[in-house]
Amino acid sequence: MRNSITLIALLALPLAAPAWDQPERQAPPAWDQLDAEQREALIAPVRDRWNDEPQAREHMLRHAERWQRMTPEERRSAHRGMRRWKHMSPERQEQTRVLFRQLRALPEDERRALRERWNAMTPEQRQQWLRENRPQE
């Protein structure tokens, strides 16, 4: 049950309006304080996605399990990353995908070195690096 709630919370995040768009108000109630209609409003999008995208189920579960293992600080960091991603242009998202794909494949010391090189690159050098390291399709 706890994993289900975590999955629902994780997948419903993109549906929530950004905090800066909402007036200041009291914290929402705990799950047990929600009525059936409120719970259904939270669960329905996840249930629909689960039913409509069977190929995504394993991915959804892995994300929920990983979220469950995160510390509060890791969760805050993940939220910040999701907000940054949401506001990136499609081109910038693609650049980020290429960079992360490369980083994931490297040992930690090489990751650190690539991050340092990336941060020192000019925009033109970054574009060149991305062209050279874009996966072949």
Coordinates of N, CA, C and O in Angstrom, one line a residue:
M1 N 0.8 -1.2 0.0 CA 0.0 0.0 0.0 C 0.9 1.3 0.0 O 0.6 2.2 -0.7
R2 N 1.9 1.2 0.8 CA 2.8 2.4 0.9 C 3.5 2.7 -0.4 O 3.6 3.8 -0.9
N3 N 3.9 1.6 -1.2 CA 4.5 1.8 -2.5 C 3.4 2.4 -3.5 O 3.8 3.2 -4.3
S4 N 2.2 2.0 -3.3 CA 1.1 2.5 -4.2 C 1.0 4.0 -4.0 O 0.8 4.8 -4.9
I5 N 1.0 4.4 -2.7 CA 0.8 5.9 -2.4 C 2.0 6.6 -2.9 O 1.9 7.7 -3.5
T6 N 3.2 6.1 -2.8 CA 4.4 6.7 -3.3 C 4.3 6.8 -4.8 O 4.7 7.9 -5.3
L7 N 3.9 5.8 -5.5 CA 3.8 5.8 -6.9 C 2.8 6.9 -7.3 O 3.1 7.7 -8.2
I8 N 1.7 7.0 -6.7 CA 0.7 8.0 -7.0 C 1.3 9.4 -6.8 O 1.1 10.2 -7.6
A9 N 1.9 9.6 -5.7 CA 2.5 10.9 -5.4 C 3.5 11.3 -6.4 O 3.5 12.4 -6.9
L10 N 4.4 10.3 -6.8 CA 5.4 10.6 -7.7 C 4.9 10.9 -9.1 O 5.3 11.9 -9.7
L11 N 3.9 10.2 -9.5 CA 3.4 10.4 -10.9 C 2.4 11.6 -11.0 O 2.2 12.1 -12.0
A12 N 1.8 12.0 -9.8 CA 0.9 13.1 -9.9 C 1.6 14.4 -9.8 O 1.0 15.4 -10.1
L13 N 2.9 14.4 -9.5 CA 3.7 15.7 -9.4 C 3.6 16.6 -10.6 O 3.3 17.8 -10.5
P14 N 3.7 16.0 -11.8 CA 3.6 16.9 -13.0 C 2.3 17.5 -13.1 O 2.1 18.5 -13.8
L15 N 1.3 16.9 -12.5 CA -0.1 17.4 -12.7 C -0.4 18.6 -11.7 O -1.3 19.4 -12.0
A16 N 0.4 18.7 -10.7 CA 0.2 19.8 -9.7 C 0.7 21.1 -10.3 O 1.7 21.2 -11.0
A17 N 0.0 22.2 -10.0 CA 0.4 23.5 -10.4 C 1.7 23.9 -9.7 O 1.8 23.5 -8.5
P18 N 2.6 24.6 -10.3 CA 3.8 25.1 -9.6 C 3.4 25.9 -8.3 O 2.4 26.6 -8.3
A19 N 4.2 25.7 -7.3 CA 3.9 26.3 -6.0 C 3.9 27.9 -6.1 O 3.1 28.5 -5.4
W20 N 4.7 28.4 -7.0 CA 4.7 29.9 -7.1 C 3.4 30.4 -7.8 O 3.2 31.6 -7.7
D21 N 2.6 29.6 -8.4 CA 1.4 30.0 -9.0 C 0.2 30.0 -8.1 O -0.9 30.5 -8.4
Q22 N 0.4 29.5 -6.9 CA -0.7 29.3 -5.9 C -0.6 30.3 -4.8 O 0.5 30.6 -4.3
P23 N -1.7 30.8 -4.3 CA -1.7 31.7 -3.2 C -1.3 30.9 -1.9 O -1.4 29.7 -1.9
E24 N -0.8 31.6 -1.0 CA -0.4 31.0 0.3 C -1.6 30.4 1.0 O -2.6 31.0 1.1
R25 N -1.5 29.1 1.4 CA -2.6 28.5 2.1 C -2.1 27.4 3.0 O -0.9 27.1 3.0
Q26 N -3.0 26.8 3.7 CA -2.6 25.8 4.7 C -2.2 24.5 3.9 O -2.6 24.3 2.8
A27 N -1.4 23.7 4.6 CA -0.9 22.5 4.0 C -2.1 21.6 3.7 O -3.1 21.6 4.5
P28 N -2.0 20.8 2.6 CA -3.1 19.9 2.3 C -3.2 18.8 3.4 O -2.3 18.6 4.1
P29 N -4.4 18.2 3.5 CA -4.6 17.2 4.6 C -3.8 15.9 4.3 O -3.4 15.7 3.2
A30 N -3.6 15.1 5.3 CA -3.0 13.8 5.2 C -3.9 12.9 4.4 O -5.1 13.2 4.2
W31 N -3.3 11.9 3.8 CA -4.1 11.0 2.9 C -5.3 10.5 3.6 O -6.4 10.4 3.0
D32 N -5.2 10.1 4.9 CA -6.4 9.6 5.6 C -7.5 10.6 5.8 O -8.6 10.2 6.1
Q33 N -7.2 11.9 5.6 CA -8.2 12.9 5.8 C -8.9 13.3 4.5 O -9.8 14.1 4.5
L34 N -8.4 12.7 3.4 CA -9.0 13.0 2.1 C -10.3 12.2 2.0 O -10.4 11.1 2.5
D35 N -11.3 12.8 1.3 CA -12.5 12.1 1.1 C -12.3 11.2 -0.2 O -11.3 11.3 -0.9
A36 N -13.3 10.4 -0.5 CA -13.2 9.4 -1.6 C -13.0 10.1 -2.9 O -12.2 9.7 -3.8
E37 N -13.7 11.2 -3.1 CA -13.6 12.0 -4.3 C -12.2 12.6 -4.5 O -11.6 12.6 -5.6
Q38 N -11.6 13.1 -3.4 CA -10.2 13.7 -3.5 C -9.2 12.6 -3.8 O -8.3 12.8 -4.6
R39 N -9.4 11.4 -3.2 CA -8.4 10.3 -3.4 C -8.6 9.9 -4.9 O -7.6 9.6 -5.6
E40 N -9.8 9.8 -5.4 CA -10.0 9.3 -6.8 C -9.3 10.3 -7.7 O -8.8 9.9 -8.7
A41 N -9.5 11.6 -7.4 CA -8.9 12.7 -8.3 C -7.3 12.5 -8.4 O -6.7 12.7 -9.4
L42 N -6.7 12.0 -7.3 CA -5.3 11.8 -7.3 C -4.9 10.5 -8.0 O -3.9 10.4 -8.7
I43 N -5.7 9.5 -7.8 CA -5.3 8.2 -8.3 C -5.7 8.0 -9.8 O -4.9 7.3 -10.5
A44 N -6.7 8.6 -10.2 CA -7.2 8.4 -11.6 C -6.2 8.6 -12.7 O -6.0 7.7 -13.6
P45 N -5.4 9.7 -12.7 CA -4.4 9.8 -13.7 C -3.3 8.7 -13.7 O -2.9 8.2 -14.8
V46 N -2.9 8.2 -12.6 CA -2.0 7.1 -12.5 C -2.6 5.8 -13.0 O -2.0 5.1 -13.7
R47 N -3.8 5.6 -12.5 CA -4.5 4.4 -13.0 C -4.7 4.4 -14.5 O -4.4 3.4 -15.2
D48 N -5.0 5.5 -15.0 CA -5.2 5.6 -16.5 C -3.9 5.4 -17.2 O -3.9 4.7 -18.2
R49 N -2.8 6.0 -16.7 CA -1.5 5.8 -17.4 C -1.1 4.3 -17.3 O -0.6 3.8 -18.2
W50 N -1.3 3.7 -16.1 CA -1.0 2.3 -15.9 C -1.7 1.4 -16.9 O -1.1 0.6 -17.5
N51 N -3.0 1.7 -17.0 CA -3.8 0.8 -17.9 C -3.5 1.1 -19.4 O -3.5 0.2 -20.2
D52 N -3.2 2.4 -19.7 CA -3.0 2.8 -21.1 C -1.6 2.5 -21.6 O -1.4 2.4 -22.8
E53 N -0.7 2.3 -20.7 CA 0.7 2.2 -21.2 C 1.4 1.0 -20.5 O 2.2 1.1 -19.6
P54 N 1.0 -0.3 -20.8 CA 1.5 -1.4 -20.1 C 3.0 -1.5 -20.3 O 3.7 -2.0 -19.4
Q55 N 3.6 -1.0 -21.4 CA 5.0 -1.1 -21.5 C 5.8 -0.2 -20.6 O 7.0 -0.3 -20.3
A56 N 5.1 0.8 -19.9 CA 5.7 1.7 -19.0 C 5.5 1.2 -17.5 O 6.1 1.9 -16.6
R57 N 4.9 0.2 -17.3 CA 4.6 -0.3 -15.9 C 5.9 -0.6 -15.1 O 6.0 -0.1 -14.0
E58 N 6.8 -1.3 -15.7 CA 8.0 -1.6 -15.0 C 8.8 -0.3 -14.6 O 9.3 -0.2 -13.5
H59 N 8.8 0.6 -15.6 CA 9.5 1.8 -15.4 C 8.8 2.6 -14.2 O 9.5 3.2 -13.4
M60 N 7.5 2.6 -14.2 CA 6.8 3.4 -13.2 C 7.1 2.8 -11.8 O 7.3 3.5 -10.8
L61 N 7.1 1.4 -11.7 CA 7.4 0.8 -10.5 C 8.8 1.1 -10.0 O 9.0 1.3 -8.8
R62 N 9.8 1.0 -10.9 CA 11.2 1.3 -10.5 C 11.3 2.7 -10.0 O 12.0 2.9 -9.0
H63 N 10.6 3.6 -10.6 CA 10.7 5.0 -10.2 C 10.0 5.2 -8.8 O 10.6 5.8 -7.9
A64 N 8.9 4.5 -8.6 CA 8.3 4.6 -7.2 C 9.1 4.0 -6.2 O 9.3 4.5 -5.1
E65 N 9.8 2.8 -6.5 CA 10.6 2.2 -5.5 C 11.9 3.0 -5.2 O 12.3 3.2 -4.0
R66 N 12.4 3.6 -6.2 CA 13.6 4.5 -6.0 C 13.2 5.7 -5.2 O 13.9 6.1 -4.3
W67 N 12.0 6.3 -5.5 CA 11.6 7.4 -4.7 C 11.4 7.1 -3.2 O 11.8 7.8 -2.4
Q68 N 10.9 5.9 -3.0 CA 10.7 5.4 -1.6 C 12.0 5.4 -0.8 O 12.1 5.6 0.4
R69 N 13.1 5.0 -1.5 CA 14.4 4.9 -0.9 C 15.1 6.2 -0.7 O 16.1 6.3 0.0
M70 N 14.7 7.3 -1.3 CA 15.4 8.6 -1.3 C 15.2 9.2 0.1 O 14.1 9.1 0.7
T71 N 16.2 10.0 0.5 CA 16.1 10.8 1.7 C 15.3 12.0 1.3 O 15.1 12.4 0.1
P72 N 14.8 12.8 2.3 CA 14.1 14.0 2.0 C 14.9 15.0 1.2 O 14.4 15.6 0.3
E73 N 16.2 15.1 1.4 CA 17.0 16.0 0.6 C 17.2 15.5 -0.8 O 17.1 16.3 -1.8
E74 N 17.3 14.2 -1.0 CA 17.3 13.7 -2.4 C 16.0 13.9 -3.1 O 16.0 14.3 -4.3
R75 N 14.9 13.9 -2.4 CA 13.6 14.1 -3.0 C 13.5 15.6 -3.4 O 13.0 15.9 -4.5
R76 N 14.0 16.5 -2.5 CA 13.9 17.9 -2.8 C 14.8 18.2 -4.1 O 14.4 19.0 -5.0
S77 N 15.9 17.6 -4.1 CA 16.8 17.7 -5.3 C 16.1 17.2 -6.5 O 16.2 17.8 -7.6
A78 N 15.5 16.1 -6.4 CA 14.7 15.5 -7.6 C 13.6 16.5 -8.1 O 13.5 16.7 -9.3
H79 N 12.9 17.1 -7.1 CA 11.9 18.1 -7.5 C 12.5 19.3 -8.2 O 12.0 19.7 -9.2
R80 N 13.7 19.7 -7.7 CA 14.3 20.9 -8.4 C 14.7 20.5 -9.8 O 14.5 21.2 -10.8
G81 N 15.2 19.3 -10.0 CA 15.6 18.8 -11.3 C 14.4 18.7 -12.2 O 14.5 19.0 -13.4
M82 N 13.3 18.2 -11.7 CA 12.1 18.1 -12.5 C 11.6 19.5 -13.0 O 11.2 19.6 -14.1
R83 N 11.7 20.4 -12.1 CA 11.3 21.8 -12.4 C 12.2 22.4 -13.5 O 11.7 23.0 -14.5
R84 N 13.5 22.2 -13.3 CA 14.5 22.6 -14.4 C 14.2 22.0 -15.7 O 14.2 22.7 -16.7
W85 N 14.0 20.7 -15.7 CA 13.7 19.9 -16.9 C 12.5 20.5 -17.6 O 12.4 20.7 -18.8
K86 N 11.4 20.7 -16.9 CA 10.1 21.2 -17.4 C 10.3 22.5 -18.1 O 9.6 22.8 -19.1
H87 N 11.2 23.3 -17.7 CA 11.4 24.7 -18.2 C 12.5 24.7 -19.3 O 12.7 25.8 -19.8
M88 N 13.1 23.6 -19.6 CA 14.1 23.6 -20.7 C 13.4 23.5 -22.1 O 12.4 22.9 -22.2
S89 N 14.1 24.1 -23.0 CA 13.7 24.0 -24.4 C 13.9 22.5 -24.9 O 14.7 21.8 -24.3
P90 N 13.2 22.1 -25.9 CA 13.4 20.7 -26.4 C 14.9 20.5 -26.8 O 15.4 19.4 -26.6
E91 N 15.5 21.5 -27.4 CA 16.9 21.4 -27.8 C 17.8 21.1 -26.5 O 18.7 20.3 -26.5
R92 N 17.5 21.9 -25.5 CA 18.3 21.8 -24.3 C 18.1 20.4 -23.6 O 19.0 19.8 -23.1
Q93 N 16.8 19.9 -23.7 CA 16.5 18.6 -23.1 C 17.3 17.5 -23.9 O 17.9 16.6 -23.2
E94 N 17.4 17.6 -25.2 CA 18.2 16.7 -26.0 C 19.7 16.7 -25.6 O 20.3 15.7 -25.4
Q95 N 20.2 17.9 -25.4 CA 21.6 18.1 -25.1 C 21.8 17.4 -23.7 O 22.8 16.7 -23.5
T96 N 20.9 17.6 -22.8 CA 21.1 17.1 -21.5 C 21.0 15.5 -21.5 O 21.7 14.9 -20.8
R97 N 20.1 15.0 -22.3 CA 20.0 13.5 -22.5 C 21.3 13.0 -23.0 O 21.8 11.9 -22.4
V98 N 21.9 13.6 -24.0 CA 23.2 13.1 -24.5 C 24.3 13.1 -23.4 O 25.0 12.2 -23.2
L99 N 24.4 14.3 -22.7 CA 25.4 14.4 -21.7 C 25.2 13.3 -20.6 O 26.1 12.6 -20.2
F100 N 24.0 13.2 -20.1 CA 23.7 12.2 -19.0 C 23.9 10.8 -19.5 O 24.4 9.9 -18.7
R101 N 23.6 10.5 -20.7 CA 23.8 9.1 -21.3 C 25.3 8.8 -21.2 O 25.7 7.7 -20.8
Q102 N 26.2 9.8 -21.6 CA 27.6 9.6 -21.5 C 28.1 9.5 -20.1 O 28.9 8.6 -19.7
L103 N 27.6 10.3 -19.2 CA 28.0 10.3 -17.8 C 27.7 9.0 -17.1 O 28.5 8.4 -16.4
R104 N 26.5 8.5 -17.4 CA 26.1 7.2 -16.8 C 27.0 6.0 -17.1 O 27.1 5.1 -16.4
A105 N 27.6 6.1 -18.3 CA 28.4 5.0 -18.8 C 29.9 5.1 -18.2 O 30.6 4.1 -18.4
L106 N 30.2 6.1 -17.5 CA 31.6 6.3 -17.0 C 31.7 6.0 -15.6 O 30.8 6.1 -14.8
P107 N 32.9 5.5 -15.2 CA 33.2 5.4 -13.8 C 33.2 6.8 -13.1 O 33.4 7.8 -13.8
E108 N 33.1 6.8 -11.8 CA 32.9 8.0 -11.0 C 34.0 9.1 -11.3 O 33.7 10.2 -11.5
D109 N 35.3 8.6 -11.3 CA 36.4 9.6 -11.5 C 36.3 10.2 -12.9 O 36.6 11.4 -13.1
E110 N 35.9 9.4 -13.9 CA 35.8 10.0 -15.3 C 34.6 10.9 -15.4 O 34.6 11.8 -16.1
R111 N 33.5 10.6 -14.6 CA 32.3 11.4 -14.6 C 32.7 12.8 -14.1 O 32.3 13.8 -14.6
R112 N 33.4 12.8 -13.0 CA 33.9 14.1 -12.4 C 34.7 14.9 -13.4 O 34.5 16.1 -13.5
A113 N 35.6 14.2 -14.1 CA 36.5 14.9 -15.0 C 35.6 15.5 -16.2 O 35.9 16.6 -16.6
L114 N 34.7 14.7 -16.7 CA 33.8 15.2 -17.8 C 33.0 16.4 -17.3 O 32.9 17.4 -18.0
R115 N 32.4 16.3 -16.1 CA 31.7 17.5 -15.6 C 32.6 18.7 -15.5 O 32.1 19.8 -15.9
E116 N 33.8 18.6 -15.0 CA 34.7 19.7 -14.9 C 35.0 20.2 -16.3 O 35.0 21.5 -16.6
R117 N 35.3 19.3 -17.3 CA 35.6 19.8 -18.7 C 34.3 20.5 -19.3 O 34.5 21.5 -19.9
W118 N 33.1 19.9 -19.0 CA 31.9 20.5 -19.6 C 31.7 21.9 -19.0 O 31.4 22.8 -19.8
N119 N 31.9 22.1 -17.7 CA 31.7 23.4 -17.1 C 32.7 24.4 -17.6 O 32.5 25.6 -17.6
A120 N 33.9 24.0 -18.1 CA 34.9 24.9 -18.6 C 34.7 25.2 -20.1 O 35.4 26.1 -20.6
M121 N 33.9 24.4 -20.8 CA 33.7 24.6 -22.2 C 32.9 25.8 -22.6 O 32.0 26.2 -21.8
T122 N 33.2 26.4 -23.7 CA 32.4 27.4 -24.3 C 31.2 26.8 -24.9 O 31.1 25.6 -25.2
P123 N 30.1 27.6 -25.2 CA 28.9 27.0 -25.8 C 29.3 26.3 -27.2 O 28.7 25.3 -27.5
E124 N 30.2 26.9 -27.9 CA 30.6 26.3 -29.2 C 31.3 24.9 -29.0 O 31.0 24.0 -29.7
Q125 N 32.2 24.9 -27.9 CA 32.8 23.6 -27.6 C 31.8 22.6 -27.2 O 31.9 21.4 -27.5
R126 N 30.8 23.0 -26.4 CA 29.8 22.0 -26.0 C 29.0 21.5 -27.2 O 28.7 20.3 -27.2
Q127 N 28.6 22.4 -28.1 CA 27.9 21.9 -29.3 C 28.8 20.9 -30.1 O 28.2 19.9 -30.5
Q128 N 30.0 21.2 -30.2 CA 30.9 20.2 -30.9 C 31.0 18.9 -30.1 O 30.9 17.8 -30.7
W129 N 31.1 18.9 -28.8 CA 31.1 17.7 -28.0 C 29.8 16.9 -28.2 O 29.8 15.7 -28.4
L130 N 28.7 17.6 -28.2 CA 27.4 17.0 -28.4 C 27.3 16.3 -29.7 O 26.8 15.2 -29.8
R131 N 27.8 17.0 -30.8 CA 27.7 16.4 -32.1 C 28.6 15.1 -32.2 O 28.2 14.1 -32.8
E132 N 29.7 15.2 -31.5 CA 30.6 14.0 -31.5 C 30.1 12.8 -30.7 O 30.5 11.7 -30.9
N133 N 29.3 13.1 -29.7 CA 28.9 12.1 -28.7 C 27.4 11.7 -28.8 O 27.0 10.9 -28.0
R134 N 26.7 12.3 -29.7 CA 25.3 12.0 -29.9 C 25.2 10.5 -30.3 O 26.0 10.0 -31.2
P135 N 24.3 9.7 -29.7 CA 24.2 8.3 -30.1 C 23.8 8.1 -31.6 O 23.0 8.9 -32.1
Q136 N 24.3 7.1 -32.2 CA 24.0 6.8 -33.6 C 22.7 6.1 -33.6 O 22.5 5.1 -32.9
E137 N 21.8 6.5 -34.5 CA 20.5 5.9 -34.5 C 20.3 5.2 -35.8 O 20.9 5.2 -36.8

